[in-house]
Amino acid sequence: MPFSRTPSARDHRADLILAGVLLVGAVLSAALSSIAQVYGDEARELWTALIYAVFISVPLAARRRWPGMVAIVVSLAYFAAVSLKVPEIFVGNIAMFVALYTVGAWMNDRRRAMIVRIGIIIGMFVWLIITMYRDAITEADKADVAAGLFSPYIAYMLIQLLLNVLYFGGAYYFGDRAWAAASERAVLEERTVELEREREVTAAQAVALDRVRIARELHDVVAHHVSVMGVQAGAARLVIEQDPEGARQMLTGIETSAREAIRELHQLLETLRTPGGETTEAASTLGLDDIAELAASSTEAGLPADYAVIGNPVPVPPMIAVNLYRIAQESLTNARRHAGAGATADVRVRYDDEGVELEIVNTGRSVANLRPGLGQLGMRERAAASGGTLEVTPRASGGLRVRARVPLEASA
């Protein structure tokens, strides 16, 4: 979208003040110039200067609204006043400079702005050359001005040309610079708005990600321990009359699971209270070595799980270790809930030159179609957050295979 400038109410008030100041200045300058007799006997009556003061000052009140028209009116008034020798020359120069500057600084049609300014400048220089030529003819008849190429009169004309070049060149240059500066400010403001909008979107995304992470952690902790306690409570209820000691041990297991759930929820609370989230020590207390204890707990809860480590263990970043632990926890919980009676599980942690792989295979009921749920979604999010991949596939002989692989170099 091309840049354009629109004057504000404050700009219009400033233009009104400028027009009023120049009007007062032009009236005072006209009075003083008439007293000083700047044009001598050739000067026009004072009332013509008052009319001229109105024509060069009042249009400037709308200089930013119609810059091209104001510049043309002021230039014509200035040209007529100098040609007719109206006794006011100082404020008129200021008004014309301001008008030319405004065309460059505020006229949105840049091609028309260039045409207006170049047209005025060319017209003024043509008029100046004609005036100089006419005065040169007049002065040449005087005996005291025939001193050669660099006579006083020629030197005076050269000064006039130089001053006009600086005058019109300055108005043109500073007008263009004001336009360029305003364009740069507009681009900067637009970028600032975009950055603020992006910051708000990023903040909203961060909040959403935190909510997802909290939900994922709560699901992993609560689902696992509640599932274990449910199985143990059901078994205790069935054997409480025949085997009170066994029921007591099962109730002890429920108490242990409850304590572990409270401990993990406490760790989660500390993690959420600490800036940095999963990068804190509280979130890093669980690691790959704890998967062995997880398999043992699964065996006690009724799903026999075999645990093995393949390859040479290498250091794994804490966040990846926690995510793999949670994937193993969720996989064993799902197997305990859905695999059925008599199911077993194998948990394997493999290390190789490229990374670490976690595989949980369970037997049990055949799975025709996987139904995506929060558990699977959480496992995939954890694998993706670690820079790895996750596969969940049904086995032909029954049960599921869950395989998570994380390239350690990429994660580091």
Short mmCIF file of N, CA, C and O in Angstrom, two decimals, residues 295-386:
data_model
loop_
_atom_site.label_atom_id
_atom_site.label_comp_id
_atom_site.label_asym_id
_atom_site.label_seq_id
_atom_site.Cartn_x
_atom_site.Cartn_y
_atom_site.Cartn_z
N ALA A 295 8.13 -50.61 35.70
CA ALA A 295 7.78 -51.98 35.28
C ALA A 295 7.47 -52.86 36.48
O ALA A 295 6.54 -53.68 36.45
N ALA A 296 8.23 -52.68 37.57
CA ALA A 296 7.96 -53.46 38.78
C ALA A 296 6.60 -53.12 39.35
O ALA A 296 5.84 -54.01 39.80
N SER A 297 6.25 -51.85 39.37
CA SER A 297 4.93 -51.44 39.87
C SER A 297 3.83 -52.02 39.00
O SER A 297 2.76 -52.41 39.52
N SER A 298 4.07 -52.07 37.69
CA SER A 298 3.06 -52.66 36.80
C SER A 298 2.87 -54.14 37.12
O SER A 298 1.74 -54.64 37.09
N THR A 299 3.97 -54.83 37.42
CA THR A 299 3.86 -56.25 37.77
C THR A 299 3.05 -56.42 39.05
O THR A 299 2.18 -57.31 39.14
N GLU A 300 3.29 -55.57 40.03
CA GLU A 300 2.54 -55.66 41.28
C GLU A 300 1.07 -55.35 41.08
O GLU A 300 0.21 -55.85 41.81
N ALA A 301 0.78 -54.49 40.09
CA ALA A 301 -0.60 -54.09 39.85
C ALA A 301 -1.37 -55.10 39.00
O ALA A 301 -2.56 -54.89 38.73
N GLY A 302 -0.72 -56.19 38.55
CA GLY A 302 -1.44 -57.22 37.82
C GLY A 302 -1.05 -57.36 36.37
O GLY A 302 -1.56 -58.26 35.68
N LEU A 303 -0.15 -56.51 35.86
CA LEU A 303 0.34 -56.65 34.48
C LEU A 303 1.83 -56.95 34.55
O LEU A 303 2.64 -56.04 34.69
N PRO A 304 2.21 -58.24 34.47
CA PRO A 304 3.63 -58.56 34.52
C PRO A 304 4.39 -57.86 33.41
O PRO A 304 4.03 -57.95 32.24
N ALA A 305 5.45 -57.15 33.79
CA ALA A 305 6.23 -56.37 32.81
C ALA A 305 7.69 -56.73 32.97
O ALA A 305 8.24 -56.69 34.08
N ASP A 306 8.32 -57.08 31.87
CA ASP A 306 9.74 -57.40 31.84
C ASP A 306 10.50 -56.17 31.34
O ASP A 306 10.12 -55.56 30.33
N TYR A 307 11.57 -55.79 32.03
CA TYR A 307 12.33 -54.58 31.69
C TYR A 307 13.74 -54.98 31.29
O TYR A 307 14.37 -55.83 31.96
N ALA A 308 14.27 -54.38 30.23
CA ALA A 308 15.63 -54.67 29.79
C ALA A 308 16.22 -53.42 29.15
O ALA A 308 15.51 -52.60 28.54
N VAL A 309 17.55 -53.26 29.28
CA VAL A 309 18.30 -52.18 28.66
C VAL A 309 19.23 -52.80 27.63
O VAL A 309 20.00 -53.71 27.96
N ILE A 310 19.19 -52.34 26.41
CA ILE A 310 20.00 -52.87 25.31
C ILE A 310 20.97 -51.78 24.86
O ILE A 310 20.58 -50.64 24.60
N GLY A 311 22.24 -52.12 24.74
CA GLY A 311 23.26 -51.16 24.35
C GLY A 311 23.91 -50.51 25.55
O GLY A 311 23.59 -50.80 26.71
N ASN A 312 24.84 -49.63 25.27
CA ASN A 312 25.56 -48.92 26.33
C ASN A 312 24.83 -47.63 26.67
O ASN A 312 24.71 -46.74 25.82
N PRO A 313 24.34 -47.52 27.91
CA PRO A 313 23.63 -46.28 28.28
C PRO A 313 24.51 -45.04 28.15
O PRO A 313 25.71 -45.08 28.45
N VAL A 314 23.91 -43.98 27.67
CA VAL A 314 24.60 -42.69 27.53
C VAL A 314 23.76 -41.63 28.24
O VAL A 314 22.56 -41.82 28.47
N PRO A 315 24.38 -40.49 28.62
CA PRO A 315 23.60 -39.42 29.26
C PRO A 315 22.48 -38.91 28.34
O PRO A 315 22.70 -38.70 27.16
N VAL A 316 21.32 -38.75 28.92
CA VAL A 316 20.16 -38.27 28.18
C VAL A 316 19.69 -36.97 28.83
O VAL A 316 19.61 -36.90 30.06
N PRO A 317 19.40 -35.93 28.05
CA PRO A 317 18.91 -34.68 28.64
C PRO A 317 17.70 -34.91 29.53
O PRO A 317 16.85 -35.76 29.23
N PRO A 318 17.61 -34.18 30.64
CA PRO A 318 16.52 -34.41 31.60
C PRO A 318 15.13 -34.36 31.00
O PRO A 318 14.27 -35.17 31.33
N MET A 319 14.88 -33.38 30.12
CA MET A 319 13.54 -33.26 29.56
C MET A 319 13.18 -34.48 28.74
O MET A 319 12.05 -34.99 28.79
N ILE A 320 14.14 -35.01 27.96
CA ILE A 320 13.88 -36.20 27.15
C ILE A 320 13.64 -37.40 28.06
O ILE A 320 12.76 -38.23 27.80
N ALA A 321 14.42 -37.51 29.14
CA ALA A 321 14.24 -38.62 30.06
C ALA A 321 12.84 -38.60 30.68
O ALA A 321 12.17 -39.64 30.77
N VAL A 322 12.38 -37.41 31.10
CA VAL A 322 11.04 -37.30 31.68
C VAL A 322 9.99 -37.67 30.65
O VAL A 322 9.03 -38.41 30.95
N ASN A 323 10.13 -37.20 29.42
CA ASN A 323 9.14 -37.49 28.39
C ASN A 323 9.09 -38.98 28.07
O ASN A 323 8.00 -39.57 27.91
N LEU A 324 10.23 -39.64 27.97
CA LEU A 324 10.24 -41.08 27.71
C LEU A 324 9.65 -41.85 28.90
O LEU A 324 8.94 -42.86 28.70
N TYR A 325 9.94 -41.41 30.09
CA TYR A 325 9.34 -42.06 31.26
C TYR A 325 7.83 -41.95 31.20
O TYR A 325 7.11 -42.94 31.47
N ARG A 326 7.31 -40.76 30.88
CA ARG A 326 5.86 -40.58 30.81
C ARG A 326 5.24 -41.42 29.69
O ARG A 326 4.12 -41.94 29.82
N ILE A 327 5.95 -41.59 28.58
CA ILE A 327 5.44 -42.44 27.49
C ILE A 327 5.34 -43.88 27.96
O ILE A 327 4.35 -44.58 27.70
N ALA A 328 6.38 -44.35 28.67
CA ALA A 328 6.33 -45.72 29.20
C ALA A 328 5.21 -45.87 30.22
O ALA A 328 4.48 -46.87 30.24
N GLN A 329 5.04 -44.85 31.07
CA GLN A 329 3.98 -44.89 32.08
C GLN A 329 2.60 -44.97 31.44
O GLN A 329 1.75 -45.78 31.83
N GLU A 330 2.37 -44.14 30.42
CA GLU A 330 1.08 -44.13 29.75
C GLU A 330 0.84 -45.43 29.01
O GLU A 330 -0.28 -45.96 29.00
N SER A 331 1.86 -45.99 28.38
CA SER A 331 1.71 -47.25 27.64
C SER A 331 1.35 -48.39 28.57
O SER A 331 0.45 -49.21 28.27
N LEU A 332 2.02 -48.50 29.71
CA LEU A 332 1.71 -49.56 30.67
C LEU A 332 0.33 -49.37 31.28
O LEU A 332 -0.40 -50.35 31.53
N THR A 333 -0.05 -48.13 31.53
CA THR A 333 -1.39 -47.86 32.07
C THR A 333 -2.46 -48.29 31.08
O THR A 333 -3.46 -48.93 31.45
N ASN A 334 -2.28 -47.96 29.80
CA ASN A 334 -3.25 -48.36 28.77
C ASN A 334 -3.31 -49.88 28.66
O ASN A 334 -4.40 -50.46 28.49
N ALA A 335 -2.15 -50.53 28.70
CA ALA A 335 -2.14 -51.99 28.61
C ALA A 335 -2.86 -52.61 29.80
O ALA A 335 -3.62 -53.59 29.66
N ARG A 336 -2.66 -52.08 30.98
CA ARG A 336 -3.30 -52.61 32.18
C ARG A 336 -4.82 -52.44 32.10
O ARG A 336 -5.58 -53.27 32.61
N ARG A 337 -5.26 -51.36 31.48
CA ARG A 337 -6.70 -51.08 31.43
C ARG A 337 -7.40 -51.84 30.30
O ARG A 337 -8.58 -52.19 30.42
N HIS A 338 -6.71 -52.06 29.19
CA HIS A 338 -7.40 -52.56 27.99
C HIS A 338 -6.92 -53.93 27.51
O HIS A 338 -7.60 -54.54 26.68
N ALA A 339 -5.77 -54.40 27.97
CA ALA A 339 -5.24 -55.64 27.40
C ALA A 339 -6.01 -56.87 27.86
O ALA A 339 -6.03 -57.90 27.18
N GLY A 340 -6.62 -56.82 29.05
CA GLY A 340 -7.38 -57.95 29.54
C GLY A 340 -6.57 -58.83 30.47
O GLY A 340 -5.37 -58.63 30.69
N ALA A 341 -7.26 -59.87 31.00
CA ALA A 341 -6.61 -60.78 31.96
C ALA A 341 -5.55 -61.62 31.26
O ALA A 341 -5.71 -62.03 30.11
N GLY A 342 -4.47 -61.86 31.99
CA GLY A 342 -3.40 -62.70 31.48
C GLY A 342 -2.43 -62.00 30.55
O GLY A 342 -1.53 -62.64 30.00
N ALA A 343 -2.59 -60.71 30.33
CA ALA A 343 -1.68 -59.97 29.44
C ALA A 343 -0.34 -59.74 30.12
O ALA A 343 -0.24 -59.67 31.35
N THR A 344 0.70 -59.60 29.32
CA THR A 344 2.04 -59.28 29.80
C THR A 344 2.61 -58.14 28.97
O THR A 344 2.06 -57.79 27.91
N ALA A 345 3.73 -57.59 29.45
CA ALA A 345 4.35 -56.47 28.73
C ALA A 345 5.86 -56.61 28.77
O ALA A 345 6.43 -57.15 29.73
N ASP A 346 6.49 -56.16 27.73
CA ASP A 346 7.95 -56.08 27.65
C ASP A 346 8.34 -54.63 27.44
O ASP A 346 7.83 -53.97 26.51
N VAL A 347 9.25 -54.14 28.27
CA VAL A 347 9.74 -52.75 28.16
C VAL A 347 11.21 -52.80 27.81
O VAL A 347 12.01 -53.42 28.54
N ARG A 348 11.59 -52.17 26.70
CA ARG A 348 12.97 -52.18 26.24
C ARG A 348 13.45 -50.74 26.03
O ARG A 348 12.77 -49.92 25.40
N VAL A 349 14.63 -50.46 26.56
CA VAL A 349 15.30 -49.18 26.32
C VAL A 349 16.57 -49.49 25.55
O VAL A 349 17.46 -50.20 26.06
N ARG A 350 16.66 -48.98 24.30
CA ARG A 350 17.80 -49.28 23.44
C ARG A 350 18.63 -48.02 23.21
O ARG A 350 18.09 -46.96 22.90
N TYR A 351 19.93 -48.18 23.31
CA TYR A 351 20.88 -47.11 23.02
C TYR A 351 21.69 -47.52 21.80
O TYR A 351 22.16 -48.65 21.69
N ASP A 352 21.88 -46.58 20.88
CA ASP A 352 22.77 -46.83 19.74
C ASP A 352 23.52 -45.54 19.42
O ASP A 352 23.44 -44.56 20.18
N ASP A 353 24.21 -45.54 18.30
CA ASP A 353 25.04 -44.37 17.96
C ASP A 353 24.22 -43.14 17.60
O ASP A 353 24.75 -42.02 17.63
N GLU A 354 22.98 -43.32 17.24
CA GLU A 354 22.18 -42.20 16.77
C GLU A 354 21.21 -41.65 17.81
O GLU A 354 20.77 -40.51 17.70
N GLY A 355 20.85 -42.45 18.82
CA GLY A 355 19.91 -41.94 19.80
C GLY A 355 19.48 -43.03 20.76
O GLY A 355 20.16 -44.04 20.96
N VAL A 356 18.32 -42.80 21.35
CA VAL A 356 17.75 -43.74 22.31
C VAL A 356 16.33 -44.07 21.87
O VAL A 356 15.61 -43.23 21.32
N GLU A 357 15.96 -45.35 22.08
CA GLU A 357 14.64 -45.82 21.67
C GLU A 357 13.96 -46.53 22.83
O GLU A 357 14.58 -47.33 23.54
N LEU A 358 12.69 -46.23 23.03
CA LEU A 358 11.87 -46.87 24.05
C LEU A 358 10.79 -47.66 23.34
O LEU A 358 10.07 -47.13 22.50
N GLU A 359 10.68 -48.95 23.71
CA GLU A 359 9.67 -49.81 23.08
C GLU A 359 8.91 -50.55 24.18
O GLU A 359 9.53 -51.16 25.06
N ILE A 360 7.60 -50.47 24.13
CA ILE A 360 6.73 -51.18 25.05
C ILE A 360 5.80 -52.06 24.21
O ILE A 360 5.02 -51.53 23.39
N VAL A 361 5.90 -53.37 24.42
CA VAL A 361 5.07 -54.32 23.69
C VAL A 361 4.25 -55.10 24.71
O VAL A 361 4.81 -55.64 25.68
N ASN A 362 2.95 -55.13 24.50
CA ASN A 362 2.10 -55.89 25.41
C ASN A 362 1.25 -56.89 24.64
O ASN A 362 0.91 -56.67 23.46
N THR A 363 0.94 -57.98 25.30
CA THR A 363 0.03 -58.97 24.73
C THR A 363 -1.38 -58.64 25.18
O THR A 363 -1.61 -57.69 25.92
N GLY A 364 -2.32 -59.45 24.75
CA GLY A 364 -3.69 -59.25 25.20
C GLY A 364 -4.67 -59.19 24.06
O GLY A 364 -4.46 -59.80 23.00
N ARG A 365 -5.74 -58.48 24.25
CA ARG A 365 -6.81 -58.41 23.26
C ARG A 365 -6.30 -57.84 21.94
O ARG A 365 -5.44 -56.95 21.91
N SER A 366 -6.87 -58.34 20.85
CA SER A 366 -6.54 -57.80 19.53
C SER A 366 -7.19 -56.43 19.36
O SER A 366 -8.32 -56.20 19.82
N VAL A 367 -6.49 -55.55 18.69
CA VAL A 367 -6.97 -54.18 18.46
C VAL A 367 -7.15 -54.00 16.97
O VAL A 367 -6.17 -54.04 16.20
N ALA A 368 -8.39 -53.86 16.57
CA ALA A 368 -8.66 -53.70 15.14
C ALA A 368 -8.35 -52.28 14.69
O ALA A 368 -7.63 -52.06 13.71
N ASN A 369 -8.89 -51.32 15.39
CA ASN A 369 -8.68 -49.91 15.04
C ASN A 369 -8.29 -49.14 16.29
O ASN A 369 -8.95 -49.27 17.33
N LEU A 370 -7.25 -48.34 16.14
CA LEU A 370 -6.82 -47.50 17.26
C LEU A 370 -7.76 -46.32 17.40
O LEU A 370 -8.09 -45.65 16.41
N ARG A 371 -8.21 -46.09 18.60
CA ARG A 371 -9.06 -44.93 18.86
C ARG A 371 -8.22 -43.85 19.53
O ARG A 371 -7.77 -44.03 20.67
N PRO A 372 -7.95 -42.78 18.82
CA PRO A 372 -7.10 -41.73 19.41
C PRO A 372 -7.75 -41.11 20.63
O PRO A 372 -8.95 -40.83 20.65
N GLY A 373 -6.95 -40.94 21.67
CA GLY A 373 -7.43 -40.31 22.88
C GLY A 373 -6.39 -39.38 23.46
O GLY A 373 -5.35 -39.11 22.84
N LEU A 374 -6.68 -38.88 24.65
CA LEU A 374 -5.75 -37.93 25.27
C LEU A 374 -4.41 -38.57 25.58
O LEU A 374 -3.37 -37.92 25.52
N GLY A 375 -4.43 -39.88 25.93
CA GLY A 375 -3.17 -40.55 26.24
C GLY A 375 -2.25 -40.61 25.04
O GLY A 375 -1.06 -40.27 25.13
N GLN A 376 -2.79 -41.08 23.89
CA GLN A 376 -1.96 -41.13 22.68
C GLN A 376 -1.52 -39.73 22.26
O GLN A 376 -0.38 -39.54 21.83
N LEU A 377 -2.43 -38.77 22.36
CA LEU A 377 -2.07 -37.39 21.99
C LEU A 377 -0.93 -36.88 22.86
O LEU A 377 0.03 -36.28 22.37
N GLY A 378 -1.00 -37.15 24.17
CA GLY A 378 0.06 -36.71 25.06
C GLY A 378 1.39 -37.37 24.73
O GLY A 378 2.44 -36.72 24.76
N MET A 379 1.37 -38.68 24.41
CA MET A 379 2.61 -39.36 24.05
C MET A 379 3.22 -38.76 22.78
O MET A 379 4.44 -38.58 22.70
N ARG A 380 2.40 -38.49 21.79
CA ARG A 380 2.92 -37.90 20.54
C ARG A 380 3.49 -36.50 20.80
O ARG A 380 4.52 -36.11 20.22
N GLU A 381 2.82 -35.73 21.64
CA GLU A 381 3.33 -34.39 21.95
C GLU A 381 4.66 -34.47 22.68
O GLU A 381 5.58 -33.68 22.42
N ARG A 382 4.81 -35.44 23.58
CA ARG A 382 6.08 -35.58 24.30
C ARG A 382 7.19 -36.01 23.36
O ARG A 382 8.32 -35.51 23.44
N ALA A 383 6.90 -36.94 22.46
CA ALA A 383 7.91 -37.36 21.49
C ALA A 383 8.32 -36.20 20.59
O ALA A 383 9.52 -35.99 20.33
N ALA A 384 7.34 -35.44 20.12
CA ALA A 384 7.65 -34.29 19.25
C ALA A 384 8.43 -33.23 20.01
O ALA A 384 9.35 -32.62 19.47
N ALA A 385 8.07 -32.99 21.30
CA ALA A 385 8.79 -31.99 22.09
C ALA A 385 10.24 -32.39 22.31
O ALA A 385 11.10 -31.53 22.49
N SER A 386 10.52 -33.70 22.27
CA SER A 386 11.90 -34.18 22.44
C SER A 386 12.65 -34.25 21.12
O SER A 386 13.81 -34.65 21.09
#
